[in-house]
mmCIF file of C-alpha atoms in Angstrom:
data_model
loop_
_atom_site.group_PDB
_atom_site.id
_atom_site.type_symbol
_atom_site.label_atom_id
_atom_site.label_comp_id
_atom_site.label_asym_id
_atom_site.label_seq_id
_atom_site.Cartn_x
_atom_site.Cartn_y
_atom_site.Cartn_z
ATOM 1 C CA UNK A 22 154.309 220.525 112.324
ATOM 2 C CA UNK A 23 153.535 221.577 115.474
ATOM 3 C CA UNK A 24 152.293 220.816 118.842
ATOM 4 C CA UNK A 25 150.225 222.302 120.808
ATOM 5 C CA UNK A 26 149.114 222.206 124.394
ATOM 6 C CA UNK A 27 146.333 223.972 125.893
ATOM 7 C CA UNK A 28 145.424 224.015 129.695
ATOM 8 C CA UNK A 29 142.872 223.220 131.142
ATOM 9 C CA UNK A 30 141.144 221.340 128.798
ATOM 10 C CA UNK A 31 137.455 221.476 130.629
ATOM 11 C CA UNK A 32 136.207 223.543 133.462
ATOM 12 C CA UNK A 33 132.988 224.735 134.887
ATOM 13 C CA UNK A 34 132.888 228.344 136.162
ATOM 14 C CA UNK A 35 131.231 230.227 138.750
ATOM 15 C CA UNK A 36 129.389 233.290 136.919
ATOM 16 C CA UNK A 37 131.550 236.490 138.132
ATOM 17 C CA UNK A 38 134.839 234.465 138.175
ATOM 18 C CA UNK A 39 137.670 234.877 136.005
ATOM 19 C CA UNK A 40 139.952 231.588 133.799
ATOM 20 C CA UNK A 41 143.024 231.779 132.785
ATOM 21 C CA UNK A 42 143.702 229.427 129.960
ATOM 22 C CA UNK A 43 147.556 228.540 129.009
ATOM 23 C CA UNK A 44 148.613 227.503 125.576
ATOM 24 C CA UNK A 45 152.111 225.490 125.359
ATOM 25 C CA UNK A 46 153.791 225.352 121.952
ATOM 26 C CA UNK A 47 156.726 223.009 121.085
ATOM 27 C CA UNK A 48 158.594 225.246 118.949
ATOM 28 C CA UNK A 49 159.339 228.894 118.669
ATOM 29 C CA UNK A 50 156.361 231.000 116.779
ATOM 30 C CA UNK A 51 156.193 234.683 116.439
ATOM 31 C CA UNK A 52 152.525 234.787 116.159
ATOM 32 C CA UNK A 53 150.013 233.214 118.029
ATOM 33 C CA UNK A 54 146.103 233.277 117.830
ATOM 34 C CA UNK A 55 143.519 232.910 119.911
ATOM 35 C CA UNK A 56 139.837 231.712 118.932
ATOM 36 C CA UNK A 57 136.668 231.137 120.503
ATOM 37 C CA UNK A 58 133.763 228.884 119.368
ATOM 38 C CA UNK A 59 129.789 229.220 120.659
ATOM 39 C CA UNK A 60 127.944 226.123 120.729
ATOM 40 C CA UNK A 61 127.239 224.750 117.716
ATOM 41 C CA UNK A 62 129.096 228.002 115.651
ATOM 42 C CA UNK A 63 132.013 228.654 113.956
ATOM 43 C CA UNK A 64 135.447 230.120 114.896
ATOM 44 C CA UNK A 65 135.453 233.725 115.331
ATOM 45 C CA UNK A 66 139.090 235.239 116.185
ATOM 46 C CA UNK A 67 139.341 237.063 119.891
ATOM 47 C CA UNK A 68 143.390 238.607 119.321
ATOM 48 C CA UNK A 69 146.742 238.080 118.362
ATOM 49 C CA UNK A 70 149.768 237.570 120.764
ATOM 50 C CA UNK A 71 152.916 238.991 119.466
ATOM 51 C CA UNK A 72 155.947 238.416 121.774
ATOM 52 C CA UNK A 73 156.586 241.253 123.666
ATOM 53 C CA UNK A 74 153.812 243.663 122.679
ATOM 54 C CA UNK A 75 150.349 244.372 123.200
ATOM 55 C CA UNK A 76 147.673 241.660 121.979
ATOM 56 C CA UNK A 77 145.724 243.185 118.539
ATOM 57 C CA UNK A 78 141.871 242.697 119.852
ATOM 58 C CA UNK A 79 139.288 241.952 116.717
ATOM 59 C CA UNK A 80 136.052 244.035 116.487
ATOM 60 C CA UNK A 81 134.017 242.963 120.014
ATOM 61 C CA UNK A 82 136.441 241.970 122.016
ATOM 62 C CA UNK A 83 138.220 243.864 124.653
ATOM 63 C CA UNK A 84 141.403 243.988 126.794
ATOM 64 C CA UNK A 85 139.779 244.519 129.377
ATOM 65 C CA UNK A 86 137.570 241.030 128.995
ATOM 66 C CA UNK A 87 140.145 239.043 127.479
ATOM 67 C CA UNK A 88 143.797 240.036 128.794
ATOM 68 C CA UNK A 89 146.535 238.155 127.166
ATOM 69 C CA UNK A 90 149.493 237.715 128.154
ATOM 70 C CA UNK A 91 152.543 236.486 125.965
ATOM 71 C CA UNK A 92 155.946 236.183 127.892
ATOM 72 C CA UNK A 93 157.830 234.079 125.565
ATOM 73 C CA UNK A 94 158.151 232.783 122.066
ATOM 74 C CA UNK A 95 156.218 229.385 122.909
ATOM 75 C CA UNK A 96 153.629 230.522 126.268
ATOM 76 C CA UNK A 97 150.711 232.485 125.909
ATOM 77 C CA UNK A 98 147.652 232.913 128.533
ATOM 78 C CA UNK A 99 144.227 234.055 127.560
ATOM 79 C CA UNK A 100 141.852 234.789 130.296
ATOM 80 C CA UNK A 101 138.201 235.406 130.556
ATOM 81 C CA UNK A 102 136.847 237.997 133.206
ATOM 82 C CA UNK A 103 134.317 238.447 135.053
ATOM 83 C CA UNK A 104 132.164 235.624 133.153
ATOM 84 C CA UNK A 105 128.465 235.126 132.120
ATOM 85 C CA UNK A 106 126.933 232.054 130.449
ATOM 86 C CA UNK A 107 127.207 233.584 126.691
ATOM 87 C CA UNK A 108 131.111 233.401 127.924
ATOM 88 C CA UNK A 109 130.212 229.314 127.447
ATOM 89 C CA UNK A 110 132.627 228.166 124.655
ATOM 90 C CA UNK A 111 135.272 226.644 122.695
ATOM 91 C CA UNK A 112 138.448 228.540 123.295
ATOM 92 C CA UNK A 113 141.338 227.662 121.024
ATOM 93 C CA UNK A 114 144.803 228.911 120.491
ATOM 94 C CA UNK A 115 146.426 228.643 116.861
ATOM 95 C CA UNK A 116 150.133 228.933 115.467
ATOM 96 C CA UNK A 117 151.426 228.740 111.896
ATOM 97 C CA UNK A 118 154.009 230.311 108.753
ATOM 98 C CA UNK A 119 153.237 232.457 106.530
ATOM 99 C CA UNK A 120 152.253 230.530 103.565
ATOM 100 C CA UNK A 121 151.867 227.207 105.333
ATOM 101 C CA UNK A 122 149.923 225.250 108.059
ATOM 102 C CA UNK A 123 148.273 226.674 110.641
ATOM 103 C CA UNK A 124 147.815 224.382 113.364
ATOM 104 C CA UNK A 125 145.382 224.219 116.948
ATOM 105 C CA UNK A 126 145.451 223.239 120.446
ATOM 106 C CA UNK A 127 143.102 220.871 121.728
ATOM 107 C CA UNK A 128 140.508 223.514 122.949
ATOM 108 C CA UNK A 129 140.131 224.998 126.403
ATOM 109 C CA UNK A 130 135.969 224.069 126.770
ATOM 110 C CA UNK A 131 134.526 226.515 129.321
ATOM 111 C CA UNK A 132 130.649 226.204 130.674
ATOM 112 C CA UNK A 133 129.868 229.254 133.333
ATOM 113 C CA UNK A 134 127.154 228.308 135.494
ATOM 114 C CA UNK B 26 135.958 241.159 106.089
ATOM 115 C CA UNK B 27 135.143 238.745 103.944
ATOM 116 C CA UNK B 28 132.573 236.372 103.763
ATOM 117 C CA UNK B 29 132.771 232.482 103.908
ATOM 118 C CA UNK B 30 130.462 230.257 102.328
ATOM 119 C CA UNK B 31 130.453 226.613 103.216
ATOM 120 C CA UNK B 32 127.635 224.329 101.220
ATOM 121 C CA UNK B 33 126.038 222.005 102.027
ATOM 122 C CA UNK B 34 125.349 223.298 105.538
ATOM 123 C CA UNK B 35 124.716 218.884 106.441
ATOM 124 C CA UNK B 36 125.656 216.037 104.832
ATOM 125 C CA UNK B 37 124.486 212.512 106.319
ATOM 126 C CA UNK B 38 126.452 209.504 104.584
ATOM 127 C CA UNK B 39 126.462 205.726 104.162
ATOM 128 C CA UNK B 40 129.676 204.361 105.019
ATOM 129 C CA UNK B 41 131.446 203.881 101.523
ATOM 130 C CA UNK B 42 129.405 206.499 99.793
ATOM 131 C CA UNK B 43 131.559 209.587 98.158
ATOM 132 C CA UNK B 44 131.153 213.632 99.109
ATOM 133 C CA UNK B 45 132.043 216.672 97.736
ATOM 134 C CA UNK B 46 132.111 220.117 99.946
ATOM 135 C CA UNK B 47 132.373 223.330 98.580
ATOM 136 C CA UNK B 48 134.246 226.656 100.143
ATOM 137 C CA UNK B 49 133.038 230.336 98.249
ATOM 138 C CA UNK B 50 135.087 233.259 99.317
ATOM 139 C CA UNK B 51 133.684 236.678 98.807
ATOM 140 C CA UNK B 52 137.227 237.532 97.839
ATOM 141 C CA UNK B 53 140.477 236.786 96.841
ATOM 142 C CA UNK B 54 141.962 234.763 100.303
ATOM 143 C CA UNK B 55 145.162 234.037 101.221
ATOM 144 C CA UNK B 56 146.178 230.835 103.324
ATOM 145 C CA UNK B 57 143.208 228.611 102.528
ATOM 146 C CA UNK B 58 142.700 225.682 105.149
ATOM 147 C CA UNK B 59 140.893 222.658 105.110
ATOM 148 C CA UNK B 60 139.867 221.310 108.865
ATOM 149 C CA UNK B 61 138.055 218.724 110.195
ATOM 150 C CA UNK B 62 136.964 218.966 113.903
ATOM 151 C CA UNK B 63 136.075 215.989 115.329
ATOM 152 C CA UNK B 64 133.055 215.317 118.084
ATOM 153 C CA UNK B 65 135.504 216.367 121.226
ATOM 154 C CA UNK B 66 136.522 219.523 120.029
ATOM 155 C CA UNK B 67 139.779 219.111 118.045
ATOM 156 C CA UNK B 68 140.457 221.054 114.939
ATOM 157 C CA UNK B 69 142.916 218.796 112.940
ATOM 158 C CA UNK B 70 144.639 220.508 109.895
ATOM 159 C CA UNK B 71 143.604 218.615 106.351
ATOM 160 C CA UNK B 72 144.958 220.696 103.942
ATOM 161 C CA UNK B 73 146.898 224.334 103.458
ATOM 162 C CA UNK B 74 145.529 225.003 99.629
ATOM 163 C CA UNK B 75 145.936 228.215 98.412
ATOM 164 C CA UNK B 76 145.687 226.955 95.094
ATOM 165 C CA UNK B 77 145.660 223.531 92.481
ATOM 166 C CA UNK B 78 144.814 219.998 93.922
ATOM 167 C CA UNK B 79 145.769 218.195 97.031
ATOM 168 C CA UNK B 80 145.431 214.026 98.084
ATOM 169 C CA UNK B 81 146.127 212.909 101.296
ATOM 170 C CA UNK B 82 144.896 209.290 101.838
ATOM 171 C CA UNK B 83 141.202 209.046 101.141
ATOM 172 C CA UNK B 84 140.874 212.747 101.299
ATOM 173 C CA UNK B 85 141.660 215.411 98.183
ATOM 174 C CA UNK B 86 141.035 219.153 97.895
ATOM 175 C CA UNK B 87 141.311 221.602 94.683
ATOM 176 C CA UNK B 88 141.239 225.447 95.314
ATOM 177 C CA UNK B 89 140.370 227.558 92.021
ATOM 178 C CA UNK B 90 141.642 230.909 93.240
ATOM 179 C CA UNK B 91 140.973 232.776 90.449
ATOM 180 C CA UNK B 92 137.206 232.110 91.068
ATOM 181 C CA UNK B 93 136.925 231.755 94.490
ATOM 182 C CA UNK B 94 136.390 228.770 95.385
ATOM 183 C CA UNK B 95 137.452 225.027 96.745
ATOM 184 C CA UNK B 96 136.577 221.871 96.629
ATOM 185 C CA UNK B 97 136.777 218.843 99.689
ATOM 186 C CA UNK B 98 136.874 215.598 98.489
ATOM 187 C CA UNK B 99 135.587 212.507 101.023
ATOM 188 C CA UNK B 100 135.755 208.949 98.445
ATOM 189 C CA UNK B 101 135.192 206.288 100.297
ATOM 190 C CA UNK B 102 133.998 207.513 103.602
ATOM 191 C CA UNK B 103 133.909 205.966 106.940
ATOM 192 C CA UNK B 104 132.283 206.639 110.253
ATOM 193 C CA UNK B 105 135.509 208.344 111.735
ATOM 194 C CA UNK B 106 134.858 210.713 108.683
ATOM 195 C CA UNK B 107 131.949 211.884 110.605
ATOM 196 C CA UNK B 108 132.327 215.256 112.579
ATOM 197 C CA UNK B 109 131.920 219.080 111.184
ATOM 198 C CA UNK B 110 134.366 220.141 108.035
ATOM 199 C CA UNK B 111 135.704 223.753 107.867
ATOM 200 C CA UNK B 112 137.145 225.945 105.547
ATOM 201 C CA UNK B 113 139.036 229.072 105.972
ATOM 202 C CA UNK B 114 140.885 231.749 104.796
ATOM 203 C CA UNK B 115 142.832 235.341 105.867
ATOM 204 C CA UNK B 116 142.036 238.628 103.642
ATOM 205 C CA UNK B 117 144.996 239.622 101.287
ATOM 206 C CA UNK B 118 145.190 242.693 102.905
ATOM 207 C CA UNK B 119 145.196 241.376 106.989
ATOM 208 C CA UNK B 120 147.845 238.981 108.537
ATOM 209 C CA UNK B 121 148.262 235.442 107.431
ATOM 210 C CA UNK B 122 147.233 233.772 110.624
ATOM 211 C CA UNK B 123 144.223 236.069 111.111
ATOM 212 C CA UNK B 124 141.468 233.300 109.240
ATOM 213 C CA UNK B 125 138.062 233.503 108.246
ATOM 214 C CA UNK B 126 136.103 230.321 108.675
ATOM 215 C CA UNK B 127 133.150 229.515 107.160
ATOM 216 C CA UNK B 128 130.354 228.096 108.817
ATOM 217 C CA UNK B 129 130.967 224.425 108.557
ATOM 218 C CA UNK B 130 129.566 221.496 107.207
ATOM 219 C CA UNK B 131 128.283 218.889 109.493
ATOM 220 C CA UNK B 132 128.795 215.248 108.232
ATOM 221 C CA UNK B 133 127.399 212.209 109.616
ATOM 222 C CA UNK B 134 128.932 208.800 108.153
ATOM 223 C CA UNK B 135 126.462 205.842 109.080
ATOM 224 C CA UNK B 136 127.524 202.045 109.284
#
């Protein structure tokens, strides 16, 4: 299994500002994911992280919204720019093997005011 | 991408009572997931299912992959049962950690 750490946990946001949200795992993974969840919706996935290349963006999201940053094999920061109140939401990063668990951090929950 | 169908959309129990939950995937899925997320946010891992029948404790899950589909069993439930149910999957042709979730099933488990 795995362990997962995500930072910080809760936070309320200026509109305008910008959070950067870390996610800590306790082993080495080549992938990781990140996820957001509206109120009261499901998980939709934002990008993956590979170690030491670009993120891979899903359809509506953008680099220049949602920079991530991957340094090592167990760090990854996702951080939301520039937010409004639809930014308001579950963000959550993921790990797993191919063919096996896939497992999530406790959820970074961000409400922009 | 494919699409995710979770039924029923709520499910309100009596403590003890039995449930079933259903996943339909529009198409074949690879690295099906059972999770449960509980009222503060955290999505804990049930099951990895890609196929055949699963029991862990009070919980069991079946995945007929040649149709589609799988099944969440709750026997016995209790209130920490309570809390919203997801399934999910990644398209055979996209990465393995790239998942499709349905749209959840709420349950509430009364005393």
């Amino acid at each position: 299994s795995a362990v997962i750490s995500q930072k910080p946990s809760r936070d309320i946001c200026q509109r305008g500002t910008s959070l950067t949200i870390q996610c800590q795992v306790d082993s080495q993974v080549t992938m990781m994911f990140w996820y957001r969840q509206q109120p009261g919706q499901s998980l939709t996935l934002i990008a993956t992280a590979n170690q030491g290349s670009e993120a891979t963006y899903e359809s509506g999201f953008v680099i220049d919204k949602f920079p991530i940053s991957r340094p090592n094999l167990t760090f990854s920061t996702l951080t939301v720019s520039n937010m409004s109140p639809e930014d308001s939401s579950i963000y959550l990063c993921s790990v797993g093997q191919p063919g096996g668990t896939i497992y999530f951090g406790e959820g970074s929950w961000l409400t922009v005011v | 991408g494919i699409q995710v169908e979770q039924s029923p959309p709520d499910l309100i129990l009596q403590e003890g009572a039995n449930s079933t939950l259903r996943c339909n995937f529009s198409d074949s899925v690879n690295n099906l997931q059972w999770f449960h997320q509980n009222p503060w946010g955290q999505l804990i891992n049930l099951f990895y299912i890609p196929s055949g029948t699963k029991q862990n404790g009070r919980l069991s899950a079946t995945t007929v992959a040649t149709e589609r589909y799988s099944l969440l069993y709750i026997s016995s439930s209790q209130t920490t049962d309570s809390g919203v149910y997801f399934c999910a999957g990644a398209m055979t042709t996209d990465s393995w950690g790239k998942l499709q979730f349905g749209a959840g099933t709420q349950v509430v488990v009364t005393p």
